[in-house]
Amino acid sequence: MITSEDKKYLMNTYSRYPITLVEGKGTKVWDDKGNVYLDFVAGIAVNSLGHCHPALVDAIKNQSEKLIHCSNLYWNENQIQLAKIIAENSFGDRVFFANSGAEANEGAIKLARKYASLKYGDKRYKVISAKNSFHGRTFGALTATGQEKYHKGFGPLLSGFKYVPFNDIDALYEAIDDEVCAIMLEVVQGEGGIHEATPEYIKAAREICDENDILFIIDEVQTGIGRTGKLFGYEHYGITPDIMTLAKGLGGGFPIGAIVAKEDKAVFQPGDHASTFGGSPLACAAGIAVMNEITKEGFLDSVAQKGEYFRRKLKNLKEKYSVIKEVRGKGLMIGCEMDMEEAPDIVTKAMEKGLLINCISHNVLRFVPPLTVTEEEIDTALIILEDVLCEMGF
Ligand SMILES: *Cc1c(COP(=O)(O)O)cnc(C)c1O
């Protein structure tokens, strides 16, 4: 049990639910009182293989007995191997490893500015991002994040950023001038409430970038690594970005982030960018294990199928409960917009019944279970959700 005495040691950055998790296996987690939960939060789309998947545990165990960390002053084989796996399975040619989504996005912004400055000089530095986006909490990523609530109290932010309404093609065209070096977008806005980009929008962004030699950065921190039923979210749109960033699901719970770029956009030279911990043998061993599982024959198809199944069942619930306003998402990245003030209460009540979900933008229930979740587990989650709605009188 965590007491108020314990709480005084941590900064008060999170409003936490009053449970303490101690163990996990697959989609299940246990708290310190022995209660079991179905985990449809999965570390916020991080535990892609579920908790303590044997392939991931073995990879971490074995590597930790060989070499945990070495400096990027030297080569390490795991880093090369993971970069190769990512490159061979994506549009990308070159990879830089970081430790988190924010760090990957910082690096992507630096890379875009460097590319533009090499070709066009220092007058080309602006980054366009979308309103309601989320790119992380460090200053570059925070500035790129098009939501005022995250900016408040932290000014001055970086200069050279511009926000456009999401899915508005005209606004994107209007925002372009010869000072723009990059457009940065999520293909499904995660923290912003599970909003999908329209195919036309992503195609238009690609076209604008091609016409003006602007770099298209896709933030795949949440949508990447199989989350949407394809290995990367951009694959749904028939285009490729110039740069993408990865993190959340890549290490299956072990911290790792990455910047992936096309050869001619990967202009960093020695000294331009670095990360002490980035791409350690241990982190990359975790990444390799995750990528090997996710690229196995049939894995991604099953993610897409389970996502379909889940959304179909949620839409059935929507027929019965008018408080469910909309069901959105791709693959196993699903949002359920609720037409009620008490949406956050659903989270607490579901937790009491053994289901972990979370609520974003006040009224959207987010479901991002492990990609290894079973249909039976999805059924159980839906029964709990319906129970909660009934109990609340809907
Ligand atoms: C979570 C997230 C980030 C930030 O990742 P951190 O690892 O928390 O820094 C950035 N972009 C997107 C789209 C995210 O979902």
Short mmCIF file of C-alpha atoms and ligand atoms in Angstrom, two decimals:
data_model
loop_
_atom_site.label_atom_id
_atom_site.label_comp_id
_atom_site.label_asym_id
_atom_site.label_seq_id
_atom_site.Cartn_x
_atom_site.Cartn_y
_atom_site.Cartn_z
CA MET A 1 0.00 0.00 0.00
CA ILE A 2 1.28 3.43 -0.95
CA THR A 3 0.78 5.93 1.89
CA SER A 4 0.85 9.72 1.86
CA GLU A 5 4.25 9.34 3.55
CA ASP A 6 5.50 7.46 0.46
CA LYS A 7 4.00 9.95 -1.97
CA LYS A 8 6.10 12.84 -0.72
CA TYR A 9 9.23 11.48 -2.40
CA LEU A 10 7.98 11.73 -5.99
CA MET A 11 7.22 14.89 -7.89
CA ASN A 12 3.54 15.40 -8.21
CA THR A 13 3.43 15.01 -12.00
CA TYR A 14 0.82 12.31 -12.43
CA SER A 15 -2.74 11.95 -11.22
CA ARG A 16 -2.54 8.28 -10.49
CA TYR A 17 -5.15 5.64 -9.83
CA PRO A 18 -4.86 4.19 -6.34
CA ILE A 19 -3.40 0.81 -7.26
CA THR A 20 0.18 -0.44 -7.27
CA LEU A 21 1.11 -2.88 -10.02
CA VAL A 22 3.61 -5.59 -9.19
CA GLU A 23 3.41 -8.28 -11.84
CA GLY A 24 2.20 -8.96 -15.36
CA LYS A 25 1.75 -11.84 -17.77
CA GLY A 26 0.28 -11.42 -21.25
CA THR A 27 -2.69 -9.07 -21.07
CA LYS A 28 -3.03 -9.50 -17.29
CA VAL A 29 -1.47 -7.45 -14.50
CA TRP A 30 -1.66 -7.93 -10.76
CA ASP A 31 -1.62 -5.33 -8.01
CA ASP A 32 0.05 -5.66 -4.62
CA LYS A 33 -3.19 -6.94 -3.09
CA GLY A 34 -3.42 -9.80 -5.56
CA ASN A 35 -6.20 -8.26 -7.66
CA VAL A 36 -5.95 -9.10 -11.34
CA TYR A 37 -6.72 -6.70 -14.21
CA LEU A 38 -7.03 -6.98 -17.96
CA ASP A 39 -4.59 -4.38 -19.16
CA PHE A 40 -6.04 -2.43 -22.09
CA VAL A 41 -3.66 0.45 -21.41
CA ALA A 42 -0.51 -1.64 -21.88
CA GLY A 43 1.78 1.12 -20.65
CA ILE A 44 0.02 3.40 -23.17
CA ALA A 45 0.62 1.34 -26.29
CA VAL A 46 4.03 0.23 -25.03
CA ASN A 47 3.69 -3.42 -23.95
CA SER A 48 3.16 -4.49 -27.54
CA LEU A 49 3.83 -8.18 -26.82
CA GLY A 50 1.94 -8.11 -23.53
CA HIS A 51 3.64 -8.33 -20.17
CA CYS A 52 6.79 -10.43 -19.81
CA HIS A 53 6.59 -12.12 -23.21
CA PRO A 54 9.11 -15.01 -23.09
CA ALA A 55 10.93 -13.85 -26.26
CA LEU A 56 11.43 -10.39 -24.77
CA VAL A 57 12.38 -11.68 -21.32
CA ASP A 58 14.93 -14.07 -22.84
CA ALA A 59 16.43 -11.37 -25.05
CA ILE A 60 16.85 -8.98 -22.11
CA LYS A 61 18.12 -11.72 -19.80
CA ASN A 62 20.70 -13.02 -22.25
CA GLN A 63 21.95 -9.64 -23.37
CA SER A 64 22.21 -8.37 -19.79
CA GLU A 65 24.71 -11.12 -19.09
CA LYS A 66 26.86 -10.14 -22.08
CA LEU A 67 26.94 -6.35 -22.45
CA ILE A 68 24.38 -3.90 -21.09
CA HIS A 69 25.76 -0.62 -22.32
CA CYS A 70 28.66 0.65 -24.36
CA SER A 71 29.34 4.09 -25.73
CA ASN A 72 28.46 5.07 -29.26
CA LEU A 73 32.19 5.73 -29.62
CA TYR A 74 32.17 2.03 -30.55
CA TRP A 75 30.00 -0.23 -32.70
CA ASN A 76 27.56 -2.67 -31.21
CA GLU A 77 26.03 -5.47 -33.26
CA ASN A 78 22.51 -5.25 -31.85
CA GLN A 79 22.23 -1.61 -32.88
CA ILE A 80 23.22 -2.46 -36.45
CA GLN A 81 20.89 -5.45 -36.54
CA LEU A 82 17.87 -3.54 -35.25
CA ALA A 83 18.50 -0.67 -37.68
CA LYS A 84 18.68 -3.22 -40.49
CA ILE A 85 15.39 -4.84 -39.45
CA ILE A 86 13.66 -1.44 -39.30
CA ALA A 87 15.13 -0.31 -42.64
CA GLU A 88 14.24 -3.56 -44.40
CA ASN A 89 10.66 -3.33 -43.16
CA SER A 90 10.02 0.36 -43.84
CA PHE A 91 10.62 3.20 -46.30
CA GLY A 92 13.70 4.14 -44.30
CA ASP A 93 17.38 3.68 -45.01
CA ARG A 94 19.08 5.00 -41.90
CA VAL A 95 18.23 4.93 -38.22
CA PHE A 96 19.32 6.93 -35.19
CA PHE A 97 18.47 5.45 -31.79
CA ALA A 98 17.18 7.51 -28.89
CA ASN A 99 15.42 6.57 -25.65
CA SER A 100 11.93 8.02 -25.89
CA GLY A 101 9.37 9.52 -28.21
CA ALA A 102 10.16 13.08 -27.24
CA GLU A 103 13.86 12.50 -27.79
CA ALA A 104 13.20 10.94 -31.20
CA ASN A 105 11.05 13.93 -32.20
CA GLU A 106 13.68 16.41 -31.00
CA GLY A 107 16.18 14.66 -33.23
CA ALA A 108 13.78 14.58 -36.18
CA ILE A 109 13.24 18.34 -35.91
CA LYS A 110 17.01 18.88 -35.76
CA LEU A 111 17.48 16.61 -38.79
CA ALA A 112 14.89 18.53 -40.84
CA ARG A 113 16.45 21.87 -39.94
CA LYS A 114 19.91 20.56 -40.75
CA TYR A 115 18.74 19.27 -44.14
CA ALA A 116 17.16 22.63 -44.98
CA SER A 117 20.11 24.65 -43.76
CA LEU A 118 22.55 22.63 -45.84
CA LYS A 119 20.47 23.15 -48.98
CA TYR A 120 18.87 26.54 -48.45
CA GLY A 121 20.72 28.32 -45.65
CA ASP A 122 19.50 29.40 -42.23
CA LYS A 123 16.28 31.07 -43.37
CA ARG A 124 14.44 27.79 -43.71
CA TYR A 125 13.59 26.46 -40.28
CA LYS A 126 9.84 26.50 -39.66
CA VAL A 127 8.03 23.36 -38.62
CA ILE A 128 4.32 23.02 -39.26
CA SER A 129 2.38 20.71 -36.98
CA ALA A 130 -1.28 20.07 -36.35
CA LYS A 131 -3.56 21.42 -33.69
CA ASN A 132 -4.54 18.77 -31.18
CA SER A 133 -1.30 16.88 -31.88
CA PHE A 134 1.04 15.40 -29.31
CA HIS A 135 4.78 15.06 -29.83
CA GLY A 136 6.26 14.95 -26.33
CA ARG A 137 7.28 17.07 -23.34
CA THR A 138 10.78 18.36 -24.09
CA PHE A 139 11.00 21.85 -25.54
CA GLY A 140 11.17 21.05 -29.25
CA ALA A 141 8.59 18.29 -29.05
CA LEU A 142 6.48 20.38 -26.66
CA THR A 143 6.52 23.34 -29.03
CA ALA A 144 5.53 21.04 -31.92
CA THR A 145 2.62 19.79 -29.78
CA GLY A 146 -0.39 21.81 -30.94
CA GLN A 147 -2.24 21.93 -27.63
CA GLU A 148 -2.10 24.99 -25.40
CA LYS A 149 -2.76 23.05 -22.21
CA TYR A 150 0.69 21.49 -22.47
CA HIS A 151 2.41 24.84 -23.17
CA LYS A 152 0.95 26.84 -20.29
CA GLY A 153 3.56 28.10 -17.86
CA PHE A 154 6.58 26.95 -19.86
CA GLY A 155 7.17 29.86 -22.21
CA PRO A 156 8.99 31.08 -24.11
CA LEU A 157 8.76 28.07 -26.39
CA LEU A 158 10.98 27.57 -29.44
CA SER A 159 10.51 29.94 -32.34
CA GLY A 160 9.79 28.69 -35.82
CA PHE A 161 6.68 26.57 -35.23
CA LYS A 162 3.26 26.98 -36.80
CA TYR A 163 0.03 25.09 -36.12
CA VAL A 164 -2.67 24.17 -38.59
CA PRO A 165 -6.08 22.56 -38.01
CA PHE A 166 -5.81 18.78 -38.52
CA ASN A 167 -7.30 17.35 -41.73
CA ASP A 168 -7.65 20.82 -43.28
CA ILE A 169 -5.87 20.71 -46.64
CA ASP A 170 -6.40 24.39 -47.49
CA ALA A 171 -4.92 25.49 -44.18
CA LEU A 172 -1.88 23.35 -44.87
CA TYR A 173 -1.37 24.98 -48.29
CA GLU A 174 -1.80 28.43 -46.75
CA ALA A 175 0.80 27.75 -44.05
CA ILE A 176 3.54 27.06 -46.56
CA ASP A 177 6.16 29.66 -47.30
CA ASP A 178 9.84 29.46 -48.19
CA GLU A 179 10.80 29.37 -44.51
CA VAL A 180 9.14 26.00 -43.88
CA CYS A 181 11.48 23.03 -43.54
CA ALA A 182 9.10 20.34 -42.29
CA ILE A 183 5.53 19.23 -41.81
CA MET A 184 5.15 16.99 -38.78
CA LEU A 185 2.00 14.88 -38.31
CA GLU A 186 0.59 11.83 -36.59
CA VAL A 187 -1.51 9.67 -38.94
CA VAL A 188 -3.78 8.90 -36.00
CA GLN A 189 -3.65 11.53 -33.29
CA GLY A 190 -3.24 9.48 -30.13
CA GLU A 191 -3.19 11.72 -27.07
CA GLY A 192 -5.45 14.15 -28.94
CA GLY A 193 -8.33 11.64 -28.78
CA ILE A 194 -7.77 8.97 -31.49
CA HIS A 195 -8.46 11.08 -34.56
CA GLU A 196 -7.48 9.56 -37.89
CA ALA A 197 -5.99 11.62 -40.67
CA THR A 198 -8.00 11.40 -43.87
CA PRO A 199 -6.25 9.76 -46.84
CA GLU A 200 -6.65 13.01 -48.83
CA TYR A 201 -4.94 14.99 -46.09
CA ILE A 202 -1.89 12.78 -45.85
CA LYS A 203 -1.62 12.63 -49.65
CA ALA A 204 -1.86 16.42 -49.85
CA ALA A 205 0.82 16.81 -47.19
CA ARG A 206 3.06 14.50 -49.19
CA GLU A 207 2.42 16.51 -52.36
CA ILE A 208 3.11 19.84 -50.69
CA CYS A 209 6.35 18.47 -49.32
CA ASP A 210 7.41 17.12 -52.72
CA GLU A 211 6.60 20.39 -54.50
CA ASN A 212 8.61 22.47 -52.03
CA ASP A 213 11.38 20.11 -50.90
CA ILE A 214 9.91 20.20 -47.41
CA LEU A 215 10.45 17.14 -45.24
CA PHE A 216 7.42 15.14 -44.20
CA ILE A 217 7.94 13.86 -40.65
CA ILE A 218 5.45 11.29 -39.43
CA ASP A 219 5.39 10.80 -35.69
CA GLU A 220 4.79 7.05 -35.41
CA VAL A 221 5.62 6.94 -31.71
CA GLN A 222 2.14 5.61 -30.92
CA THR A 223 0.97 4.31 -34.33
CA GLY A 224 4.17 2.43 -35.14
CA ILE A 225 5.27 -1.16 -34.52
CA GLY A 226 2.04 -2.85 -35.51
CA ARG A 227 -0.36 -0.81 -33.40
CA THR A 228 -2.67 0.06 -36.31
CA GLY A 229 -2.62 -3.40 -37.89
CA LYS A 230 0.22 -2.49 -40.23
CA LEU A 231 3.82 -2.28 -39.13
CA PHE A 232 3.72 1.52 -39.52
CA GLY A 233 0.70 3.79 -39.71
CA TYR A 234 1.79 5.53 -42.92
CA GLU A 235 1.30 2.22 -44.78
CA HIS A 236 -2.46 2.79 -44.64
CA TYR A 237 -2.05 5.91 -46.78
CA GLY A 238 -0.06 4.73 -49.79
CA ILE A 239 2.70 7.26 -49.20
CA THR A 240 6.01 7.30 -47.40
CA PRO A 241 7.35 10.06 -45.15
CA ASP A 242 10.91 11.40 -45.32
CA ILE A 243 11.41 10.86 -41.62
CA MET A 244 9.47 8.89 -39.03
CA THR A 245 9.93 8.65 -35.32
CA LEU A 246 9.35 5.57 -33.20
CA ALA A 247 9.32 4.76 -29.51
CA LYS A 248 6.45 3.38 -27.40
CA GLY A 249 5.95 -0.15 -28.74
CA LEU A 250 9.44 -0.65 -30.15
CA GLY A 251 11.04 -2.09 -27.03
CA GLY A 252 7.89 -3.80 -25.76
CA GLY A 253 8.38 -1.93 -22.47
CA PHE A 254 12.11 -1.41 -22.58
CA PRO A 255 12.83 2.28 -23.29
CA ILE A 256 13.99 2.91 -26.84
CA GLY A 257 13.19 5.49 -29.50
CA ALA A 258 14.30 5.92 -33.08
CA ILE A 259 14.51 8.38 -35.95
CA VAL A 260 14.21 6.70 -39.34
CA ALA A 261 15.04 8.61 -42.53
CA LYS A 262 15.52 8.17 -46.23
CA GLU A 263 19.14 8.08 -47.34
CA ASP A 264 19.22 11.57 -48.87
CA LYS A 265 17.51 13.08 -45.82
CA ALA A 266 19.81 11.42 -43.28
CA VAL A 267 22.27 14.32 -43.36
CA PHE A 268 23.61 14.17 -39.80
CA GLN A 269 27.40 14.12 -39.67
CA PRO A 270 29.57 13.13 -36.70
CA GLY A 271 29.06 15.70 -33.96
CA ASP A 272 25.59 16.84 -35.13
CA HIS A 273 23.56 14.66 -32.82
CA ALA A 274 24.14 12.04 -30.14
CA SER A 275 22.63 10.21 -27.19
CA THR A 276 24.61 8.59 -24.38
CA PHE A 277 22.12 5.79 -23.84
CA GLY A 278 20.68 5.67 -27.36
CA GLY A 279 20.91 2.29 -29.04
CA SER A 280 22.49 0.37 -26.19
CA PRO A 281 23.02 -3.36 -26.78
CA LEU A 282 20.34 -4.11 -24.18
CA ALA A 283 17.70 -1.74 -25.57
CA CYS A 284 18.36 -2.98 -29.09
CA ALA A 285 18.13 -6.62 -27.98
CA ALA A 286 14.64 -5.80 -26.72
CA GLY A 287 13.81 -4.03 -29.99
CA ILE A 288 15.04 -6.96 -32.06
CA ALA A 289 12.92 -9.40 -30.04
CA VAL A 290 9.82 -7.24 -30.51
CA MET A 291 10.39 -6.70 -34.23
CA ASN A 292 11.00 -10.43 -34.78
CA GLU A 293 7.67 -11.30 -33.14
CA ILE A 294 5.67 -8.60 -34.89
CA THR A 295 7.03 -9.37 -38.34
CA LYS A 296 6.19 -13.08 -37.99
CA GLU A 297 3.83 -14.41 -40.65
CA GLY A 298 0.23 -13.55 -39.76
CA PHE A 299 0.94 -11.41 -36.68
CA LEU A 300 -0.07 -8.07 -38.19
CA ASP A 301 -3.10 -9.61 -39.91
CA SER A 302 -4.27 -10.85 -36.53
CA VAL A 303 -3.84 -7.35 -35.06
CA ALA A 304 -5.98 -5.92 -37.87
CA GLN A 305 -8.60 -8.65 -37.39
CA LYS A 306 -8.79 -8.23 -33.63
CA GLY A 307 -9.07 -4.48 -34.12
CA GLU A 308 -11.97 -4.98 -36.54
CA TYR A 309 -13.63 -7.39 -34.13
CA PHE A 310 -13.22 -4.98 -31.21
CA ARG A 311 -14.58 -2.00 -33.14
CA ARG A 312 -17.51 -4.01 -34.47
CA LYS A 313 -18.46 -5.04 -30.93
CA LEU A 314 -18.06 -1.48 -29.68
CA LYS A 315 -20.31 -0.27 -32.48
CA ASN A 316 -22.89 -2.86 -31.40
CA LEU A 317 -22.69 -1.39 -27.91
CA LYS A 318 -23.15 2.06 -29.42
CA GLU A 319 -26.48 0.86 -30.87
CA LYS A 320 -27.59 -0.03 -27.33
CA TYR A 321 -26.11 2.92 -25.44
CA SER A 322 -26.64 6.34 -26.93
CA VAL A 323 -23.96 7.80 -24.64
CA ILE A 324 -21.43 6.18 -26.95
CA LYS A 325 -21.07 8.87 -29.57
CA GLU A 326 -18.41 7.51 -31.89
CA VAL A 327 -16.02 4.58 -32.23
CA ARG A 328 -12.76 5.45 -33.97
CA GLY A 329 -9.31 4.11 -34.69
CA LYS A 330 -7.22 1.67 -36.63
CA GLY A 331 -6.04 -1.78 -35.60
CA LEU A 332 -5.70 -1.97 -31.84
CA MET A 333 -5.60 1.80 -31.36
CA ILE A 334 -9.21 2.49 -30.57
CA GLY A 335 -11.09 5.46 -29.18
CA CYS A 336 -14.65 5.56 -28.01
CA GLU A 337 -16.02 9.07 -27.72
CA MET A 338 -18.60 9.37 -24.96
CA ASP A 339 -21.42 11.87 -24.84
CA MET A 340 -21.27 12.47 -21.09
CA GLU A 341 -19.47 14.42 -18.41
CA GLU A 342 -18.63 11.33 -16.37
CA ALA A 343 -16.42 9.53 -18.90
CA PRO A 344 -13.44 9.57 -16.49
CA ASP A 345 -15.64 7.76 -13.91
CA ILE A 346 -15.99 4.85 -16.33
CA VAL A 347 -12.24 4.32 -16.06
CA THR A 348 -12.37 4.05 -12.26
CA LYS A 349 -15.42 1.81 -12.27
CA ALA A 350 -13.90 -0.47 -14.94
CA MET A 351 -10.73 -0.71 -12.87
CA GLU A 352 -12.75 -1.82 -9.86
CA LYS A 353 -14.16 -4.59 -12.03
CA GLY A 354 -10.76 -5.64 -13.33
CA LEU A 355 -10.26 -3.71 -16.56
CA LEU A 356 -7.63 -1.02 -17.13
CA ILE A 357 -8.45 1.59 -19.77
CA ASN A 358 -7.82 5.31 -19.87
CA CYS A 359 -9.67 8.46 -20.80
CA ILE A 360 -8.18 11.16 -23.01
CA SER A 361 -9.43 14.64 -23.93
CA HIS A 362 -12.08 14.41 -21.17
CA ASN A 363 -14.48 12.15 -23.03
CA VAL A 364 -12.64 9.60 -25.17
CA LEU A 365 -12.06 6.12 -23.77
CA ARG A 366 -8.84 4.77 -25.24
CA PHE A 367 -8.16 1.07 -25.80
CA VAL A 368 -4.59 0.13 -26.68
CA PRO A 369 -4.23 -3.46 -25.41
CA PRO A 370 -1.18 -5.61 -26.08
CA LEU A 371 -1.09 -6.66 -29.74
CA THR A 372 -1.17 -10.22 -28.42
CA VAL A 373 -4.62 -9.73 -26.80
CA THR A 374 -7.12 -12.50 -27.54
CA GLU A 375 -10.72 -12.19 -28.75
CA GLU A 376 -11.83 -13.74 -25.46
CA GLU A 377 -10.04 -10.99 -23.57
CA ILE A 378 -11.68 -8.39 -25.80
CA ASP A 379 -15.06 -10.01 -25.02
CA THR A 380 -14.35 -9.86 -21.28
CA ALA A 381 -13.34 -6.20 -21.54
CA LEU A 382 -16.58 -5.41 -23.36
CA ILE A 383 -18.67 -7.22 -20.75
CA ILE A 384 -17.02 -5.15 -18.03
CA LEU A 385 -17.54 -1.96 -20.00
CA GLU A 386 -21.23 -2.76 -20.53
CA ASP A 387 -21.59 -3.62 -16.83
CA VAL A 388 -20.19 -0.22 -15.93
CA LEU A 389 -22.52 1.59 -18.33
CA CYS A 390 -25.52 -0.28 -16.91
CA GLU A 391 -24.47 0.43 -13.37
CA MET A 392 -24.15 4.13 -14.18
CA GLY A 393 -27.75 4.05 -15.36
CA PHE A 394 -27.20 4.37 -19.09
C1 LIG B 1 3.74 9.24 -26.35
C2 LIG B 1 4.01 10.04 -27.55
C3 LIG B 1 5.15 10.87 -27.65
C4 LIG B 1 6.09 11.07 -26.49
O1 LIG B 1 6.78 9.94 -26.16
P1 LIG B 1 7.63 9.88 -24.79
O2 LIG B 1 8.34 8.57 -24.87
O3 LIG B 1 6.66 9.99 -23.68
O4 LIG B 1 8.57 11.04 -24.83
C5 LIG B 1 5.37 11.52 -28.84
N1 LIG B 1 4.53 11.39 -29.88
C6 LIG B 1 3.43 10.62 -29.83
C7 LIG B 1 2.55 10.50 -31.02
C8 LIG B 1 3.13 9.93 -28.66
O5 LIG B 1 2.00 9.18 -28.59
#
